[in-house]
PDB file of C-alpha atoms in Angstrom:
ATOM      1  CA  UNK A1296      14.429 -30.189 -12.331  1.00  0.00           C
ATOM      2  CA  UNK A1297      10.884 -29.840 -11.056  1.00  0.00           C
ATOM      3  CA  UNK A1298       8.980 -26.892  -9.694  1.00  0.00           C
ATOM      4  CA  UNK A1299       8.780 -26.691  -5.898  1.00  0.00           C
ATOM      5  CA  UNK A1300       6.576 -24.238  -3.982  1.00  0.00           C
ATOM      6  CA  UNK A1301       6.888 -24.021  -0.212  1.00  0.00           C
ATOM      7  CA  UNK A1302       6.519 -21.428   2.530  1.00  0.00           C
ATOM      8  CA  UNK A1303      10.296 -20.831   2.620  1.00  0.00           C
ATOM      9  CA  UNK A1304      11.487 -22.198  -0.753  1.00  0.00           C
ATOM     10  CA  UNK A1305      10.645 -21.793  -4.415  1.00  0.00           C
ATOM     11  CA  UNK A1306      12.513 -23.648  -7.169  1.00  0.00           C
ATOM     12  CA  UNK A1307      11.831 -23.481 -10.922  1.00  0.00           C
ATOM     13  CA  UNK A1308      13.591 -24.898 -14.027  1.00  0.00           C
ATOM     14  CA  UNK A1309      14.732 -22.847 -17.006  1.00  0.00           C
ATOM     15  CA  UNK A1310      14.792 -23.768 -20.707  1.00  0.00           C
ATOM     16  CA  UNK A1311      18.501 -24.664 -20.695  1.00  0.00           C
ATOM     17  CA  UNK A1312      18.514 -27.466 -18.133  1.00  0.00           C
ATOM     18  CA  UNK A1313      19.297 -25.182 -15.212  1.00  0.00           C
ATOM     19  CA  UNK A1314      17.022 -23.223 -12.955  1.00  0.00           C
ATOM     20  CA  UNK A1315      16.646 -20.726 -10.157  1.00  0.00           C
ATOM     21  CA  UNK A1316      15.616 -20.715  -6.539  1.00  0.00           C
ATOM     22  CA  UNK A1317      14.507 -18.163  -3.974  1.00  0.00           C
ATOM     23  CA  UNK A1318      14.350 -18.580  -0.243  1.00  0.00           C
ATOM     24  CA  UNK A1319      13.130 -16.805   2.863  1.00  0.00           C
ATOM     25  CA  UNK A1320      15.950 -17.014   5.431  1.00  0.00           C
ATOM     26  CA  UNK A1321      16.255 -15.894   9.027  1.00  0.00           C
ATOM     27  CA  UNK A1322      18.813 -13.156   9.703  1.00  0.00           C
ATOM     28  CA  UNK A1323      21.195 -14.596  12.332  1.00  0.00           C
ATOM     29  CA  UNK A1324      20.631 -13.501  15.948  1.00  0.00           C
ATOM     30  CA  UNK A1325      17.405 -11.704  15.060  1.00  0.00           C
ATOM     31  CA  UNK A1326      13.722 -12.493  14.636  1.00  0.00           C
ATOM     32  CA  UNK A1327      13.803 -10.939  11.180  1.00  0.00           C
ATOM     33  CA  UNK A1328      14.042 -12.502   7.719  1.00  0.00           C
ATOM     34  CA  UNK A1329      15.502 -11.793   4.279  1.00  0.00           C
ATOM     35  CA  UNK A1330      14.887 -12.963   0.696  1.00  0.00           C
ATOM     36  CA  UNK A1331      17.820 -14.594  -1.118  1.00  0.00           C
ATOM     37  CA  UNK A1332      18.079 -16.188  -4.580  1.00  0.00           C
ATOM     38  CA  UNK A1333      20.464 -17.830  -7.030  1.00  0.00           C
ATOM     39  CA  UNK A1334      20.658 -19.134 -10.604  1.00  0.00           C
ATOM     40  CA  UNK A1335      22.010 -22.601 -11.411  1.00  0.00           C
ATOM     41  CA  UNK A1336      23.275 -23.867 -14.765  1.00  0.00           C
ATOM     42  CA  UNK A1337      22.690 -27.336 -16.249  1.00  0.00           C
ATOM     43  CA  UNK A1338      25.832 -28.663 -14.489  1.00  0.00           C
ATOM     44  CA  UNK A1339      24.681 -27.501 -11.063  1.00  0.00           C
ATOM     45  CA  UNK A1340      27.019 -24.498 -10.833  1.00  0.00           C
ATOM     46  CA  UNK A1341      25.815 -21.472  -8.861  1.00  0.00           C
ATOM     47  CA  UNK A1342      25.878 -18.414 -11.142  1.00  0.00           C
ATOM     48  CA  UNK A1343      25.151 -15.381  -8.952  1.00  0.00           C
ATOM     49  CA  UNK A1344      26.984 -16.168  -5.734  1.00  0.00           C
ATOM     50  CA  UNK A1345      28.831 -18.968  -3.978  1.00  0.00           C
ATOM     51  CA  UNK A1346      25.954 -19.081  -1.511  1.00  0.00           C
ATOM     52  CA  UNK A1347      23.074 -16.720  -2.318  1.00  0.00           C
ATOM     53  CA  UNK A1348      22.288 -13.259  -3.659  1.00  0.00           C
ATOM     54  CA  UNK A1349      20.507 -11.080  -1.097  1.00  0.00           C
ATOM     55  CA  UNK A1350      17.364  -9.733  -2.758  1.00  0.00           C
ATOM     56  CA  UNK A1351      16.034  -7.785   0.247  1.00  0.00           C
ATOM     57  CA  UNK A1352      16.862  -7.619   3.944  1.00  0.00           C
ATOM     58  CA  UNK A1353      14.493  -6.980   6.852  1.00  0.00           C
ATOM     59  CA  UNK A1354      11.253  -8.273   5.385  1.00  0.00           C
ATOM     60  CA  UNK A1355       9.703  -8.893   8.817  1.00  0.00           C
ATOM     61  CA  UNK A1356       8.884 -11.827  11.046  1.00  0.00           C
ATOM     62  CA  UNK A1357       5.456 -12.579   9.592  1.00  0.00           C
ATOM     63  CA  UNK A1358       6.505 -12.125   5.963  1.00  0.00           C
ATOM     64  CA  UNK A1359       6.325 -14.890   3.394  1.00  0.00           C
ATOM     65  CA  UNK A1360       7.772 -15.772   0.028  1.00  0.00           C
ATOM     66  CA  UNK A1361       5.450 -15.747  -2.976  1.00  0.00           C
ATOM     67  CA  UNK A1362       5.942 -17.259  -6.423  1.00  0.00           C
ATOM     68  CA  UNK A1363       8.966 -16.904  -8.678  1.00  0.00           C
ATOM     69  CA  UNK A1364       8.965 -17.167 -12.473  1.00  0.00           C
ATOM     70  CA  UNK A1365      11.009 -16.419 -15.563  1.00  0.00           C
ATOM     71  CA  UNK A1366       9.465 -13.561 -17.519  1.00  0.00           C
ATOM     72  CA  UNK A1367      10.573 -11.722 -20.651  1.00  0.00           C
ATOM     73  CA  UNK A1368      14.252 -11.830 -21.664  1.00  0.00           C
ATOM     74  CA  UNK A1369      15.057 -14.630 -19.185  1.00  0.00           C
ATOM     75  CA  UNK A1370      14.510 -12.353 -16.188  1.00  0.00           C
ATOM     76  CA  UNK A1371      13.720 -13.946 -12.827  1.00  0.00           C
ATOM     77  CA  UNK A1372      10.789 -12.274 -11.061  1.00  0.00           C
ATOM     78  CA  UNK A1373      10.423 -12.846  -7.305  1.00  0.00           C
ATOM     79  CA  UNK A1374       7.413 -11.870  -5.187  1.00  0.00           C
ATOM     80  CA  UNK A1375       6.975 -11.730  -1.430  1.00  0.00           C
ATOM     81  CA  UNK A1376       4.907 -10.075   1.280  1.00  0.00           C
ATOM     82  CA  UNK A1377       6.763  -7.828   3.719  1.00  0.00           C
ATOM     83  CA  UNK A1378       5.506  -7.559   7.304  1.00  0.00           C
ATOM     84  CA  UNK A1379       5.837  -4.456   9.490  1.00  0.00           C
ATOM     85  CA  UNK A1380       4.974  -6.261  12.732  1.00  0.00           C
ATOM     86  CA  UNK A1381       5.425  -5.452  15.654  1.00  0.00           C
ATOM     87  CA  UNK A1382       5.375  -1.713  14.857  1.00  0.00           C
ATOM     88  CA  UNK A1383       2.004  -2.297  13.163  1.00  0.00           C
ATOM     89  CA  UNK A1384       0.036  -5.147  11.640  1.00  0.00           C
ATOM     90  CA  UNK A1385       0.252  -4.020   8.023  1.00  0.00           C
ATOM     91  CA  UNK A1386       1.859  -5.920   5.140  1.00  0.00           C
ATOM     92  CA  UNK A1387       2.748  -5.009   1.582  1.00  0.00           C
ATOM     93  CA  UNK A1388       3.235  -7.073  -1.595  1.00  0.00           C
ATOM     94  CA  UNK A1389       6.609  -6.586  -3.312  1.00  0.00           C
ATOM     95  CA  UNK A1390       8.486  -7.584  -6.508  1.00  0.00           C
ATOM     96  CA  UNK A1391      12.102  -7.705  -7.614  1.00  0.00           C
ATOM     97  CA  UNK A1392      13.169  -8.640 -11.150  1.00  0.00           C
ATOM     98  CA  UNK A1393      16.706  -9.969 -11.625  1.00  0.00           C
ATOM     99  CA  UNK A1394      18.600 -10.130 -14.904  1.00  0.00           C
ATOM    100  CA  UNK A1395      20.526 -13.194 -16.036  1.00  0.00           C
ATOM    101  CA  UNK A1396      23.791 -11.668 -14.771  1.00  0.00           C
ATOM    102  CA  UNK A1397      22.392 -11.177 -11.253  1.00  0.00           C
ATOM    103  CA  UNK A1398      21.770  -7.416 -11.506  1.00  0.00           C
ATOM    104  CA  UNK A1399      18.519  -5.925 -10.238  1.00  0.00           C
ATOM    105  CA  UNK A1400      15.948  -4.200 -12.448  1.00  0.00           C
ATOM    106  CA  UNK A1401      14.789  -2.075  -9.486  1.00  0.00           C
ATOM    107  CA  UNK A1402      18.095  -0.555  -8.386  1.00  0.00           C
ATOM    108  CA  UNK A1403      16.782   1.363  -5.380  1.00  0.00           C
ATOM    109  CA  UNK A1404      15.118  -1.644  -3.789  1.00  0.00           C
ATOM    110  CA  UNK A1405      12.135  -3.777  -4.606  1.00  0.00           C
ATOM    111  CA  UNK A1406       8.919  -2.440  -6.116  1.00  0.00           C
ATOM    112  CA  UNK A1407       5.636  -2.301  -4.192  1.00  0.00           C
ATOM    113  CA  UNK A1408       2.747  -3.850  -6.103  1.00  0.00           C
ATOM    114  CA  UNK A1409       0.253  -1.766  -4.154  1.00  0.00           C
ATOM    115  CA  UNK A1410       0.583   1.742  -2.746  1.00  0.00           C
ATOM    116  CA  UNK A1411      -1.603   0.780   0.225  1.00  0.00           C
ATOM    117  CA  UNK A1412       0.161  -0.716   3.270  1.00  0.00           C
ATOM    118  CA  UNK A1413      -2.125  -3.690   3.724  1.00  0.00           C
ATOM    119  CA  UNK A1414      -1.640  -5.875   0.654  1.00  0.00           C
ATOM    120  CA  UNK A1415      -0.387  -9.449   0.284  1.00  0.00           C
ATOM    121  CA  UNK A1416       0.860 -11.406  -2.689  1.00  0.00           C
ATOM    122  CA  UNK A1417      -1.506 -14.345  -3.109  1.00  0.00           C
ATOM    123  CA  UNK A1418      -0.871 -16.074  -6.389  1.00  0.00           C
ATOM    124  CA  UNK A1419       1.311 -17.132  -9.204  1.00  0.00           C
ATOM    125  CA  UNK A1420       3.111 -15.198 -11.892  1.00  0.00           C
ATOM    126  CA  UNK A1421       1.894 -16.436 -15.242  1.00  0.00           C
ATOM    127  CA  UNK A1422       2.665 -14.548 -18.405  1.00  0.00           C
ATOM    128  CA  UNK A1423       3.812 -11.586 -16.244  1.00  0.00           C
ATOM    129  CA  UNK A1424       0.532 -11.672 -14.274  1.00  0.00           C
ATOM    130  CA  UNK A1425       0.674 -10.958 -10.543  1.00  0.00           C
ATOM    131  CA  UNK A1426      -2.190 -11.766  -8.173  1.00  0.00           C
ATOM    132  CA  UNK A1427      -2.552  -9.909  -4.889  1.00  0.00           C
ATOM    133  CA  UNK A1428      -5.053  -8.645  -2.350  1.00  0.00           C
ATOM    134  CA  UNK A1429      -5.458  -5.121  -1.084  1.00  0.00           C
ATOM    135  CA  UNK A1430      -7.379  -5.505   2.154  1.00  0.00           C
ATOM    136  CA  UNK A1431      -7.959  -1.799   2.827  1.00  0.00           C
ATOM    137  CA  UNK A1432      -9.355  -0.825  -0.561  1.00  0.00           C
ATOM    138  CA  UNK A1433     -10.967  -4.052  -1.802  1.00  0.00           C
ATOM    139  CA  UNK A1434     -11.354  -6.549   1.079  1.00  0.00           C
ATOM    140  CA  UNK A1435     -13.365  -9.057  -0.985  1.00  0.00           C
ATOM    141  CA  UNK A1436     -11.369  -8.897  -4.179  1.00  0.00           C
ATOM    142  CA  UNK A1437      -8.443 -10.634  -5.803  1.00  0.00           C
ATOM    143  CA  UNK A1438      -6.553  -8.184  -7.982  1.00  0.00           C
ATOM    144  CA  UNK A1439      -4.603  -9.232 -11.066  1.00  0.00           C
ATOM    145  CA  UNK A1440      -2.042  -6.881 -12.588  1.00  0.00           C
ATOM    146  CA  UNK A1441       0.191  -7.277 -15.621  1.00  0.00           C
ATOM    147  CA  UNK A1442       3.610  -5.606 -15.371  1.00  0.00           C
ATOM    148  CA  UNK A1443       6.438  -5.462 -17.843  1.00  0.00           C
ATOM    149  CA  UNK A1444       9.990  -6.249 -16.749  1.00  0.00           C
ATOM    150  CA  UNK A1445      10.605  -2.594 -15.778  1.00  0.00           C
ATOM    151  CA  UNK A1446       7.671  -2.557 -13.376  1.00  0.00           C
ATOM    152  CA  UNK A1447       5.262  -0.581 -15.555  1.00  0.00           C
ATOM    153  CA  UNK A1448       1.682  -1.722 -15.027  1.00  0.00           C
ATOM    154  CA  UNK A1449       0.029  -2.648 -18.354  1.00  0.00           C
ATOM    155  CA  UNK A1450      -3.437  -3.349 -17.004  1.00  0.00           C
ATOM    156  CA  UNK A1451      -5.286  -4.295 -13.834  1.00  0.00           C
ATOM    157  CA  UNK A1452      -8.485  -6.254 -13.311  1.00  0.00           C
ATOM    158  CA  UNK A1453     -10.411  -7.247 -10.187  1.00  0.00           C
ATOM    159  CA  UNK A1454     -12.107 -10.521  -9.279  1.00  0.00           C
ATOM    160  CA  UNK A1455     -14.805 -10.036  -6.644  1.00  0.00           C
ATOM    161  CA  UNK A1456     -15.835 -12.841  -4.304  1.00  0.00           C
ATOM    162  CA  UNK A1457     -17.985 -13.159  -1.190  1.00  0.00           C
ATOM    163  CA  UNK A1458     -15.374 -15.198   0.689  1.00  0.00           C
ATOM    164  CA  UNK A1459     -12.344 -17.290  -0.246  1.00  0.00           C
ATOM    165  CA  UNK A1460     -11.291 -20.067   2.139  1.00  0.00           C
ATOM    166  CA  UNK A1461      -8.838 -21.826  -0.197  1.00  0.00           C
ATOM    167  CA  UNK A1462      -7.780 -21.391  -3.790  1.00  0.00           C
ATOM    168  CA  UNK A1463      -5.320 -22.191  -6.539  1.00  0.00           C
ATOM    169  CA  UNK A1464      -4.155 -20.300  -9.624  1.00  0.00           C
ATOM    170  CA  UNK A1465      -3.010 -22.161 -12.739  1.00  0.00           C
ATOM    171  CA  UNK A1466      -2.058 -21.269 -16.304  1.00  0.00           C
ATOM    172  CA  UNK A1467      -4.648 -21.335 -19.075  1.00  0.00           C
ATOM    173  CA  UNK A1468      -1.874 -22.228 -21.552  1.00  0.00           C
ATOM    174  CA  UNK A1469      -2.112 -18.871 -23.349  1.00  0.00           C
ATOM    175  CA  UNK A1470      -0.377 -16.476 -20.919  1.00  0.00           C
ATOM    176  CA  UNK A1471      -3.519 -16.057 -18.869  1.00  0.00           C
ATOM    177  CA  UNK A1472      -4.661 -17.730 -15.667  1.00  0.00           C
ATOM    178  CA  UNK A1473      -7.539 -19.738 -14.245  1.00  0.00           C
ATOM    179  CA  UNK A1474      -8.470 -19.166 -10.609  1.00  0.00           C
ATOM    180  CA  UNK A1475     -10.335 -21.842  -8.642  1.00  0.00           C
ATOM    181  CA  UNK A1476     -11.414 -21.254  -5.044  1.00  0.00           C
ATOM    182  CA  UNK A1477     -13.764 -22.729  -2.468  1.00  0.00           C
ATOM    183  CA  UNK A1478     -15.994 -21.415   0.277  1.00  0.00           C
ATOM    184  CA  UNK A1479     -16.527 -23.833   3.135  1.00  0.00           C
ATOM    185  CA  UNK A1480     -19.274 -22.265   5.183  1.00  0.00           C
ATOM    186  CA  UNK A1481     -22.762 -21.042   4.346  1.00  0.00           C
ATOM    187  CA  UNK A1482     -24.170 -19.066   2.777  1.00  0.00           C
ATOM    188  CA  UNK A1483     -22.980 -19.598  -0.793  1.00  0.00           C
ATOM    189  CA  UNK A1484     -20.780 -22.612  -0.119  1.00  0.00           C
ATOM    190  CA  UNK A1485     -19.221 -24.246  -3.149  1.00  0.00           C
ATOM    191  CA  UNK A1486     -16.340 -24.253  -5.599  1.00  0.00           C
ATOM    192  CA  UNK A1487     -15.935 -21.233  -7.873  1.00  0.00           C
ATOM    193  CA  UNK A1488     -13.868 -20.533 -10.983  1.00  0.00           C
ATOM    194  CA  UNK A1489     -12.852 -17.461 -12.959  1.00  0.00           C
ATOM    195  CA  UNK A1490     -10.520 -16.885 -15.883  1.00  0.00           C
ATOM    196  CA  UNK A1491      -8.277 -13.907 -16.630  1.00  0.00           C
ATOM    197  CA  UNK A1492      -6.960 -13.745 -20.194  1.00  0.00           C
ATOM    198  CA  UNK A1493      -3.574 -12.321 -21.205  1.00  0.00           C
ATOM    199  CA  UNK A1494      -5.497  -9.156 -22.138  1.00  0.00           C
ATOM    200  CA  UNK A1495      -6.912  -8.718 -18.624  1.00  0.00           C
ATOM    201  CA  UNK A1496     -10.457  -9.656 -19.664  1.00  0.00           C
ATOM    202  CA  UNK A1497     -12.465 -11.884 -17.318  1.00  0.00           C
ATOM    203  CA  UNK A1498     -13.809 -14.989 -19.048  1.00  0.00           C
ATOM    204  CA  UNK A1499     -12.096 -14.325 -22.389  1.00  0.00           C
ATOM    205  CA  UNK A1500     -11.029 -17.574 -24.103  1.00  0.00           C
ATOM    206  CA  UNK A1501      -7.827 -17.424 -26.169  1.00  0.00           C
ATOM    207  CA  UNK A1502      -7.148 -20.215 -28.692  1.00  0.00           C
ATOM    208  CA  UNK A1503      -4.726 -21.013 -31.495  1.00  0.00           C
ATOM    209  CA  UNK A1504      -7.464 -20.540 -34.092  1.00  0.00           C
ATOM    210  CA  UNK A1505      -6.735 -17.511 -36.299  1.00  0.00           C
ATOM    211  CA  UNK A1506      -9.510 -15.392 -37.790  1.00  0.00           C
ATOM    212  CA  UNK A1507      -8.211 -15.966 -41.315  1.00  0.00           C
ATOM    213  CA  UNK A1508      -8.703 -19.715 -40.768  1.00  0.00           C
ATOM    214  CA  UNK A1509     -12.445 -19.278 -40.314  1.00  0.00           C
ATOM    215  CA  UNK A1510     -14.439 -19.809 -43.494  1.00  0.00           C
ATOM    216  CA  UNK A1511     -17.139 -17.163 -43.682  1.00  0.00           C
ATOM    217  CA  UNK A1512     -18.735 -18.690 -46.777  1.00  0.00           C
ATOM    218  CA  UNK A1513     -22.503 -18.712 -46.182  1.00  0.00           C
ATOM    219  CA  UNK A1514     -23.077 -21.623 -48.601  1.00  0.00           C
ATOM    220  CA  UNK A1515     -23.302 -24.115 -45.773  1.00  0.00           C
ATOM    221  CA  UNK A1516     -25.321 -24.664 -42.597  1.00  0.00           C
ATOM    222  CA  UNK A1517     -23.867 -26.229 -39.460  1.00  0.00           C
ATOM    223  CA  UNK A1518     -26.533 -27.512 -37.048  1.00  0.00           C
ATOM    224  CA  UNK A1519     -26.333 -27.899 -33.290  1.00  0.00           C
ATOM    225  CA  UNK A1520     -25.002 -31.271 -32.234  1.00  0.00           C
ATOM    226  CA  UNK A1521     -27.348 -33.742 -30.538  1.00  0.00           C
ATOM    227  CA  UNK A1522     -27.354 -34.876 -27.774  1.00  0.00           C
ATOM    228  CA  UNK A1523     -25.653 -32.012 -25.957  1.00  0.00           C
ATOM    229  CA  UNK A1524     -24.172 -32.518 -23.440  1.00  0.00           C
ATOM    230  CA  UNK A1525     -23.079 -36.038 -24.337  1.00  0.00           C
ATOM    231  CA  UNK A1526     -20.924 -38.805 -22.928  1.00  0.00           C
ATOM    232  CA  UNK A1527     -18.967 -40.533 -25.699  1.00  0.00           C
ATOM    233  CA  UNK A1528     -20.904 -39.880 -28.931  1.00  0.00           C
ATOM    234  CA  UNK A1529     -22.856 -37.048 -30.513  1.00  0.00           C
ATOM    235  CA  UNK A1530     -24.327 -36.305 -33.955  1.00  0.00           C
ATOM    236  CA  UNK A1531     -23.417 -33.176 -35.934  1.00  0.00           C
ATOM    237  CA  UNK A1532     -25.581 -32.441 -38.987  1.00  0.00           C
ATOM    238  CA  UNK A1533     -24.550 -29.984 -41.702  1.00  0.00           C
ATOM    239  CA  UNK A1534     -25.838 -28.918 -45.135  1.00  0.00           C
ATOM    240  CA  UNK A1535     -23.930 -27.891 -48.288  1.00  0.00           C
ATOM    241  CA  UNK A1536     -25.190 -26.148 -51.411  1.00  0.00           C
ATOM    242  CA  UNK A1537     -23.596 -28.884 -53.517  1.00  0.00           C
ATOM    243  CA  UNK A1538     -22.262 -32.403 -53.073  1.00  0.00           C
ATOM    244  CA  UNK A1539     -18.537 -32.424 -52.343  1.00  0.00           C
ATOM    245  CA  UNK A1540     -15.937 -33.928 -50.052  1.00  0.00           C
ATOM    246  CA  UNK A1541     -15.211 -31.834 -46.938  1.00  0.00           C
ATOM    247  CA  UNK A1542     -13.111 -31.943 -43.804  1.00  0.00           C
ATOM    248  CA  UNK A1543     -14.762 -31.193 -40.425  1.00  0.00           C
ATOM    249  CA  UNK A1544     -12.439 -30.138 -37.586  1.00  0.00           C
ATOM    250  CA  UNK A1545     -13.674 -30.046 -33.984  1.00  0.00           C
ATOM    251  CA  UNK A1546     -11.958 -27.991 -31.279  1.00  0.00           C
ATOM    252  CA  UNK A1547     -12.403 -27.796 -27.533  1.00  0.00           C
ATOM    253  CA  UNK A1548     -12.555 -24.501 -25.601  1.00  0.00           C
ATOM    254  CA  UNK A1549      -8.732 -24.378 -25.443  1.00  0.00           C
ATOM    255  CA  UNK A1550      -8.408 -24.568 -29.223  1.00  0.00           C
ATOM    256  CA  UNK A1551      -7.192 -28.177 -29.190  1.00  0.00           C
ATOM    257  CA  UNK A1552      -8.164 -30.255 -32.230  1.00  0.00           C
TER     258      UNK A1552
END
C-alpha cells in the first residue's frame, strides 16, 4: 500500500496491512457528484460494501475531494468541498468520520467545518488537524482547526499571508504540521514556511526531550559553538567545576539525537 492523493481519488494504508479509499464519483445521467468510500483488509477484501459506501450525495459539479486520514480509534475521516453552483458560486468545507464497521459519526449528514458558505478544504489532516480557507471572513488566511472524532472543535488558529500561489502541508512528526507556500509575483515574492504544533501554537517546536531529562545543575557552563552556522565541523566548549568523565548529547530541532 502507498498513499495516493488525486483530484478524484484518495488512498491510504492502515496499520494492519489494509487501507481505505475515498472517491468523488459522477451521479449517472446528471452533472452532479457524490463522495463514496470503502475499507479494505490485508487480503484485499472490501469491508463496507461490495462496491462503495455512499458518504454524501449531491456535492455539486465544482466540488472536490480533500484529504482522508485515520484518526483516533481507527476512524476514517474524509474531507471535501461542496459546491452550490449554478444556484450560487459559494462552496463549503465538510467532514464525515466513519467508524471501522462503516457507520457514520455524524448521523444526520456530514459536518460543516465553517458556518460561512464560502469556505474550501485546502490541506491535510494530520493529528486531527484540518486546514481550510474561509474567503468571506478571512480572505488572506489559512485556518487550522483541531477536532475530536465527534466533531467538537478543540482549538483554532489562523495563518495570515499576503498571497498564496501554491503550497504543501506536511507532518512535523509530532501531530502538528508544517506549511510551505510560494508567491510567484511581486511584491513579496518568495517561499514561506510556518509551523502549527499539536497545541495550535504557531512556531512551537515539540520534541521527544522530557523536562525531567534536562540537568539544571549550575555547576557547568556550556559555550556557544563556533563556527555557527557550519558545514561539517564545529567546536563546542564547556566548563565543569571538577574533572570528570561526561557524555554530551546533541539534538536537532526535531529532537533527534
